[in-house]
Amino acid sequence: MVQSNNYLIEEKRRNRRQTNRHEYENRDNHRGIAIPQQDGMNDDKEEEIPSNTFDVERPFMSYTFLDNASQQTLTRTRDQLHSNQPLHTLPIQVQELIVIEHLLYAMLGFEDKFIKCYRESNSKRVTFTFTETEKKDASQAAMVNRILPLCSNYVNIKQYCEEFSKYKYGTVAHAFCAALQHILQEYTIYVAKIEHQQHQHALTLQKIWFYIQPWMKRLDFLDTITHVAASRYAQNQYATGGALLRIIQEQAQQRSGDAEILKLCHFLLEKASVPYFEMLENWIYEGRINDDYHEFLVEENKQMNPVKGAITHENDEEEQTLSLEAIEAQTMYWQVQFQLQKHHVPHFLQKVAKKILLTGKYLNVIRTCSKKSSESNWMQRPDPIVYTTNERDYIEKIENAFSYANQQILTLIMKDYKFLDHLYSLKHYFFLNQGDVFLQMLEVMGDELVKPPSDIQLKRLNALLEDSIRTSSIKNNEHFNNVCCQLVKYKLIGFVMQSNPSANNKSNERAVTGFDALNMQYRLEYPLSLIIDRSSMASYEMLFRHVFYCKYIEHVLNDSWIHSKFLRSVPNLHQSFAQLFRIRMRMQQAVQSFIYYVTHVLEFHFGHFKSRILNEVRTVDDLIAFHREYLDTLRRTTLLTNNLELFQSIRALFSCIHDLANFVSEYMLSLNAEFEKMSDEFVEPLFINTETDKIQAAADEEDLLTSKRIKYANSHSKTLSSHLATFQQKFDYILANMISKLHAIQHAQLESMFIKELVSSFENILETSSSMRRRSFH
């Protein structure tokens, strides 16, 4: 059997030697393999063939390995390398050479006869497999299967680069893909060096496994990053821009113990962050966003307009009516125009993300509003910001840019736009701290404000307001042109209840007169409208209506007293006049005590707010926060939004006083009308001849009118006293209710002294009323 096999091999080789010799040589020369020839060897001489088939199948394990026959065996192996025989039918040496050649192709992403590429289901990822593993040598198959993941990683990374290099994925993804391609190029060069080893007949599977160890780890890490990024993008999650930088750093943190992986991650972050840091520099040095692919940590709402966000009003009533969308835009401009995108904040910028946002916002405001025509005062850019493991290098540049922008915008607001002067103007016009301003408004605008709101012409009202300001003590205020009037539909209590979320029933009580509907507004230009936005102006308007109504009630009560003095001349109404005098004095004391409390609270907190501006403000956001806190404190301490039931008690008290004043005025008008009617009914004597007769007739007329008035007063005195007693009881009840609610309120230490004075004053009024009732009873 052995001889028969040897004979067949020898015959086969003799027949093929002449026809294929030149083909083998040409092929070997083309591959760069030189086969040396022994001296004295010619084509006609027969080669010695090992007598054992074991030597043919494994030539390097036989004695022929030591002589020239080994070269002939190698030539015979190459013939088998390019044959179409099944791999498992070839010798082990030939199998390894074939597998190495196919494996080198697979390492560059090409499949071949024995190494196939399969795409995973529902995914673009590919996997290389070694076909017919069970029929091959087990050791070779195991080694190949250990190397094939490298091939799969290479192809998957290559696919990611081809896909995410498209324009729609953004500049950070482009830079990242460029870094990956640079690494893959180095890998390709490395594979070429391994192939050179094959040409030198010095390559085995074991050597390949040894050579690719560094790249196995690198490409596996890169494949993990690209797989996570592609998967998140497929799931409509953020995987580009700053989110991609986050993914890279997150994957590096999972392998933080590997110094080589950390070095590779540093390289990727350094290259991929270049366009990101360019956007960062434009933002923190110029206040501009060049982000066409929405990759940066700050997103601009280009639909917002700072001019539209400012509070501007004209004299035309229709132009004063702001839509809900416009009011919301004005209120939320500072928060909405530029927003922080947390998913695009890399981990290495997490600590300074808010400062980055504020720096660009400040510069954007300066660019929009600065009165300087040139940009010569912009901060000069230092060295470009690049990624480094020492975060302090770029964080220090960001903090310097923030300090510069913050200093510039504070100077712009406080000095160029005179923020404190506007605060004083708001105090004058909305808090009515100058007493003559209110009196001038009543004197000039009173005839218009007593009308229903629908009958008042707003242009005329604004003209009267301007006249009242020009004749008051604040006529020299440079911002008086910023003030204008507005007539609202509902009373103040409706706005207070709407601003209080605990109110179950929203009041829509319509304004009856211009005094109920009058509202003050103040024009502000950008950027002051960022600090005093629409919500802040709403607070100022509520406070104005609150203070104005308190002083209006005091004025109405004083007018009723002037009208009631006529009762002193009416016989049998002296007691009613004294009763009315006592009630009016207690009501006046209550109103004046409350006005005193409100004005002192406003003055105290204004001084505190001014002190914080001068001493504590470091950033514009500090100024905005302090201003909002100031207005919240004013609304709370003036009892607007502190306790809804308490505010309703205050309005009930004022309503009771207003009702009494109206009752007295109407009663006096009816009384005067009745007395005039009595005078008209008197008939003069027909014959008056002498002066004595005239004097007697006048005396008789006066006696008759007096008797009629006494009779009329007697018939109405009890009714008047009854009405006054009802008002007194109602007033005492409301006042007692207010005192109990004031005791229940918990106040800060700075506010307690004002509340104590108010409560003490109310208690004295209530005690006086009780004492008078006891004396009247006795």
Coordinates of N, CA, C and O in Angstrom, one line a residue, residues 553-630:
I553 N -59.0 105.2 49.3 CA -60.0 105.0 50.3 C -59.9 106.1 51.4 O -60.9 106.7 51.9
E554 N -58.6 106.5 51.7 CA -58.4 107.6 52.7 C -59.0 108.9 52.1 O -59.6 109.7 52.9
H555 N -58.8 109.1 50.9 CA -59.3 110.4 50.3 C -60.8 110.4 50.3 O -61.4 111.4 50.6
V556 N -61.4 109.3 50.0 CA -62.9 109.2 50.0 C -63.5 109.4 51.4 O -64.5 110.1 51.5
L557 N -62.8 108.9 52.4 CA -63.2 109.0 53.7 C -63.1 110.5 54.2 O -64.0 111.0 54.9
N558 N -62.1 111.2 53.8 CA -62.0 112.6 54.1 C -63.0 113.4 53.4 O -63.6 114.4 54.0
D559 N -63.3 113.1 52.2 CA -64.4 113.8 51.5 C -65.8 113.7 52.1 O -66.6 114.6 52.2
S560 N -66.0 112.4 52.6 CA -67.3 112.2 53.3 C -67.4 113.0 54.6 O -68.5 113.4 54.9
W561 N -66.3 113.2 55.2 CA -66.4 114.1 56.4 C -66.7 115.5 56.1 O -67.5 116.2 56.8
I562 N -66.2 116.0 55.0 CA -66.5 117.4 54.6 C -68.0 117.5 54.3 O -68.6 118.5 54.7
H563 N -68.5 116.5 53.6 CA -70.0 116.6 53.3 C -70.8 116.4 54.6 O -71.9 117.0 54.7
S564 N -70.3 115.6 55.6 CA -71.2 115.4 56.8 C -71.2 116.5 57.7 O -72.0 116.5 58.7
K565 N -70.4 117.5 57.6 CA -70.4 118.7 58.5 C -71.7 119.4 58.4 O -72.1 120.1 59.4
F566 N -72.5 119.2 57.4 CA -73.8 119.9 57.3 C -74.7 119.4 58.4 O -75.7 120.1 58.7
L567 N -74.5 118.2 58.8 CA -75.4 117.6 59.9 C -75.3 118.4 61.2 O -76.3 118.4 62.0
R568 N -74.2 119.1 61.4 CA -74.1 119.9 62.6 C -75.2 121.0 62.7 O -75.6 121.4 63.8
S569 N -75.6 121.5 61.5 CA -76.6 122.6 61.5 C -78.0 122.1 61.5 O -79.0 122.9 61.5
V570 N -78.2 120.8 61.4 CA -79.6 120.2 61.4 C -80.0 119.9 62.8 O -79.3 119.1 63.5
P571 N -81.1 120.5 63.3 CA -81.5 120.1 64.7 C -81.9 118.6 64.8 O -82.3 118.0 63.8
N572 N -81.7 118.1 66.0 CA -82.0 116.7 66.4 C -81.2 115.7 65.6 O -81.5 114.5 65.7
L573 N -80.1 116.1 64.9 CA -79.2 115.2 64.3 C -77.8 115.3 64.9 O -76.8 114.8 64.3
H574 N -77.7 116.0 66.0 CA -76.4 116.2 66.6 C -75.8 114.8 67.1 O -74.6 114.5 67.0
Q575 N -76.7 114.0 67.6 CA -76.3 112.7 68.1 C -75.8 111.8 67.0 O -74.8 111.1 67.1
S576 N -76.5 111.8 65.9 CA -76.1 111.1 64.7 C -74.8 111.6 64.1 O -73.9 110.8 63.7
F577 N -74.6 112.9 64.2 CA -73.3 113.5 63.7 C -72.2 113.0 64.6 O -71.1 112.7 64.1
A578 N -72.4 113.0 65.9 CA -71.3 112.6 66.8 C -71.0 111.1 66.6 O -69.9 110.6 66.6
Q579 N -72.1 110.3 66.4 CA -71.9 108.9 66.1 C -71.1 108.7 64.8 O -70.2 107.9 64.8
L580 N -71.4 109.4 63.8 CA -70.7 109.4 62.5 C -69.3 109.8 62.7 O -68.3 109.2 62.1
F581 N -69.1 110.8 63.5 CA -67.7 111.4 63.7 C -66.8 110.3 64.4 O -65.7 110.1 64.0
R582 N -67.4 109.6 65.4 CA -66.6 108.5 66.1 C -66.3 107.4 65.1 O -65.1 106.9 65.1
I583 N -67.2 106.9 64.3 CA -67.0 105.9 63.3 C -65.9 106.3 62.3 O -65.0 105.5 62.0
R584 N -66.1 107.5 61.8 CA -65.2 108.0 60.8 C -63.7 108.1 61.3 O -62.8 107.7 60.6
M585 N -63.6 108.5 62.5 CA -62.3 108.7 63.1 C -61.6 107.3 63.3 O -60.4 107.2 63.0
R586 N -62.4 106.3 63.7 CA -61.8 105.0 63.9 C -61.4 104.4 62.5 O -60.3 103.8 62.3
M587 N -62.2 104.6 61.5 CA -61.9 104.1 60.2 C -60.7 104.9 59.6 O -59.8 104.2 59.0
Q588 N -60.6 106.1 59.8 CA -59.5 106.9 59.3 C -58.2 106.5 60.0 O -57.2 106.3 59.4
Q589 N -58.3 106.2 61.3 CA -57.1 105.7 62.0 C -56.6 104.4 61.5 O -55.4 104.1 61.3
A590 N -57.6 103.5 61.2 CA -57.3 102.2 60.6 C -56.6 102.3 59.2 O -55.6 101.6 59.0
V591 N -57.2 103.1 58.4 CA -56.6 103.3 57.0 C -55.2 103.9 57.1 O -54.3 103.5 56.4
Q592 N -55.1 104.9 57.9 CA -53.8 105.6 58.0 C -52.7 104.7 58.6 O -51.6 104.7 58.2
S593 N -53.1 103.8 59.6 CA -52.2 102.9 60.2 C -51.7 101.9 59.1 O -50.5 101.5 59.0
F594 N -52.7 101.4 58.3 CA -52.3 100.4 57.3 C -51.4 101.1 56.2 O -50.4 100.5 55.7
I595 N -51.7 102.3 55.8 CA -50.9 103.0 54.8 C -49.5 103.3 55.4 O -48.5 103.1 54.7
Y596 N -49.4 103.6 56.6 CA -48.1 103.8 57.3 C -47.3 102.5 57.3 O -46.1 102.6 57.0
Y597 N -48.0 101.4 57.6 CA -47.3 100.1 57.6 C -46.8 99.8 56.2 O -45.6 99.4 56.0
V598 N -47.6 100.0 55.1 CA -47.2 99.6 53.8 C -46.1 100.5 53.3 O -45.1 100.0 52.7
T599 N -46.2 101.8 53.5 CA -45.1 102.7 53.0 C -43.8 102.4 53.7 O -42.7 102.5 53.1
H600 N -43.8 102.2 55.0 CA -42.6 101.9 55.7 C -42.0 100.6 55.3 O -40.8 100.5 55.2
V601 N -42.8 99.6 55.0 CA -42.3 98.3 54.6 C -41.6 98.5 53.2 O -40.5 98.0 52.9
L602 N -42.3 99.2 52.3 CA -41.7 99.5 51.0 C -40.4 100.2 51.1 O -39.4 99.9 50.4
E603 N -40.3 101.2 51.9 CA -39.1 102.0 52.1 C -38.0 101.2 52.7 O -36.8 101.2 52.2
F604 N -38.3 100.4 53.7 CA -37.3 99.6 54.3 C -36.7 98.5 53.4 O -35.4 98.4 53.3
H605 N -37.5 97.8 52.7 CA -37.0 96.8 51.8 C -36.3 97.4 50.5 O -35.4 96.7 50.0
F606 N -36.7 98.6 50.1 CA -36.0 99.2 49.0 C -34.6 99.5 49.4 O -33.6 99.3 48.7
G607 N -34.4 100.0 50.6 CA -33.0 100.3 51.1 C -32.2 99.1 51.3 O -31.0 99.1 50.9
H608 N -32.8 98.0 51.7 CA -32.1 96.7 51.8 C -31.7 96.2 50.5 O -30.6 95.7 50.3
F609 N -32.6 96.3 49.5 CA -32.3 95.8 48.1 C -31.2 96.7 47.5 O -30.2 96.2 46.9
K610 N -31.2 98.0 47.7 CA -30.1 98.8 47.2 C -28.8 98.5 47.8 O -27.8 98.5 47.1
S611 N -28.8 98.2 49.1 CA -27.5 97.8 49.8 C -27.0 96.5 49.2 O -25.8 96.4 49.0
R612 N -27.9 95.6 48.9 CA -27.4 94.3 48.3 C -26.8 94.5 46.9 O -25.9 93.9 46.5
I613 N -27.4 95.4 46.1 CA -26.9 95.7 44.8 C -25.5 96.3 44.9 O -24.6 95.9 44.1
L614 N -25.3 97.2 45.8 CA -24.0 97.8 45.9 C -22.9 96.9 46.5 O -21.7 97.1 46.2
N615 N -23.3 96.0 47.3 CA -22.3 95.2 48.1 C -22.2 93.7 47.7 O -21.2 93.1 47.9
E616 N -23.3 93.1 47.3 CA -23.3 91.7 47.1 C -23.4 91.2 45.7 O -23.2 90.0 45.4
V617 N -23.8 92.0 44.8 CA -24.0 91.6 43.4 C -22.7 91.3 42.7 O -21.8 92.2 42.7
R618 N -22.5 90.1 42.2 CA -21.3 89.7 41.5 C -21.6 89.4 40.0 O -20.7 89.6 39.2
T619 N -22.8 88.9 39.7 CA -23.1 88.6 38.4 C -24.5 89.2 38.0 O -25.2 89.6 39.0
V620 N -24.8 89.2 36.8 CA -26.2 89.7 36.4 C -27.2 88.7 36.9 O -28.3 89.2 37.3
D621 N -27.0 87.5 37.0 CA -27.9 86.5 37.5 C -28.1 86.8 39.0 O -29.3 86.6 39.5
D622 N -27.1 87.2 39.7 CA -27.3 87.7 41.1 C -28.3 88.8 41.2 O -29.2 88.9 42.0
L623 N -28.1 89.8 40.3 CA -29.0 91.0 40.2 C -30.4 90.6 39.9 O -31.3 91.1 40.6
I624 N -30.6 89.6 39.0 CA -31.9 89.2 38.7 C -32.6 88.5 39.9 O -33.7 88.7 40.2
A625 N -31.8 87.6 40.5 CA -32.3 86.8 41.7 C -32.6 87.8 42.8 O -33.7 87.6 43.5
F626 N -31.8 88.8 43.1 CA -32.0 89.7 44.2 C -33.3 90.5 43.9 O -34.1 90.8 44.8
H627 N -33.4 90.9 42.7 CA -34.6 91.7 42.3 C -35.9 90.9 42.5 O -36.9 91.4 43.0
R628 N -35.9 89.7 42.0 CA -37.1 88.9 42.2 C -37.4 88.6 43.7 O -38.5 88.6 44.1
E629 N -36.3 88.4 44.4 CA -36.5 88.2 45.9 C -37.0 89.4 46.5 O -37.9 89.4 47.4
Y630 N -36.6 90.6 46.1 CA -37.1 91.9 46.6 C -38.6 92.0 46.3 O -39.3 92.4 47.2

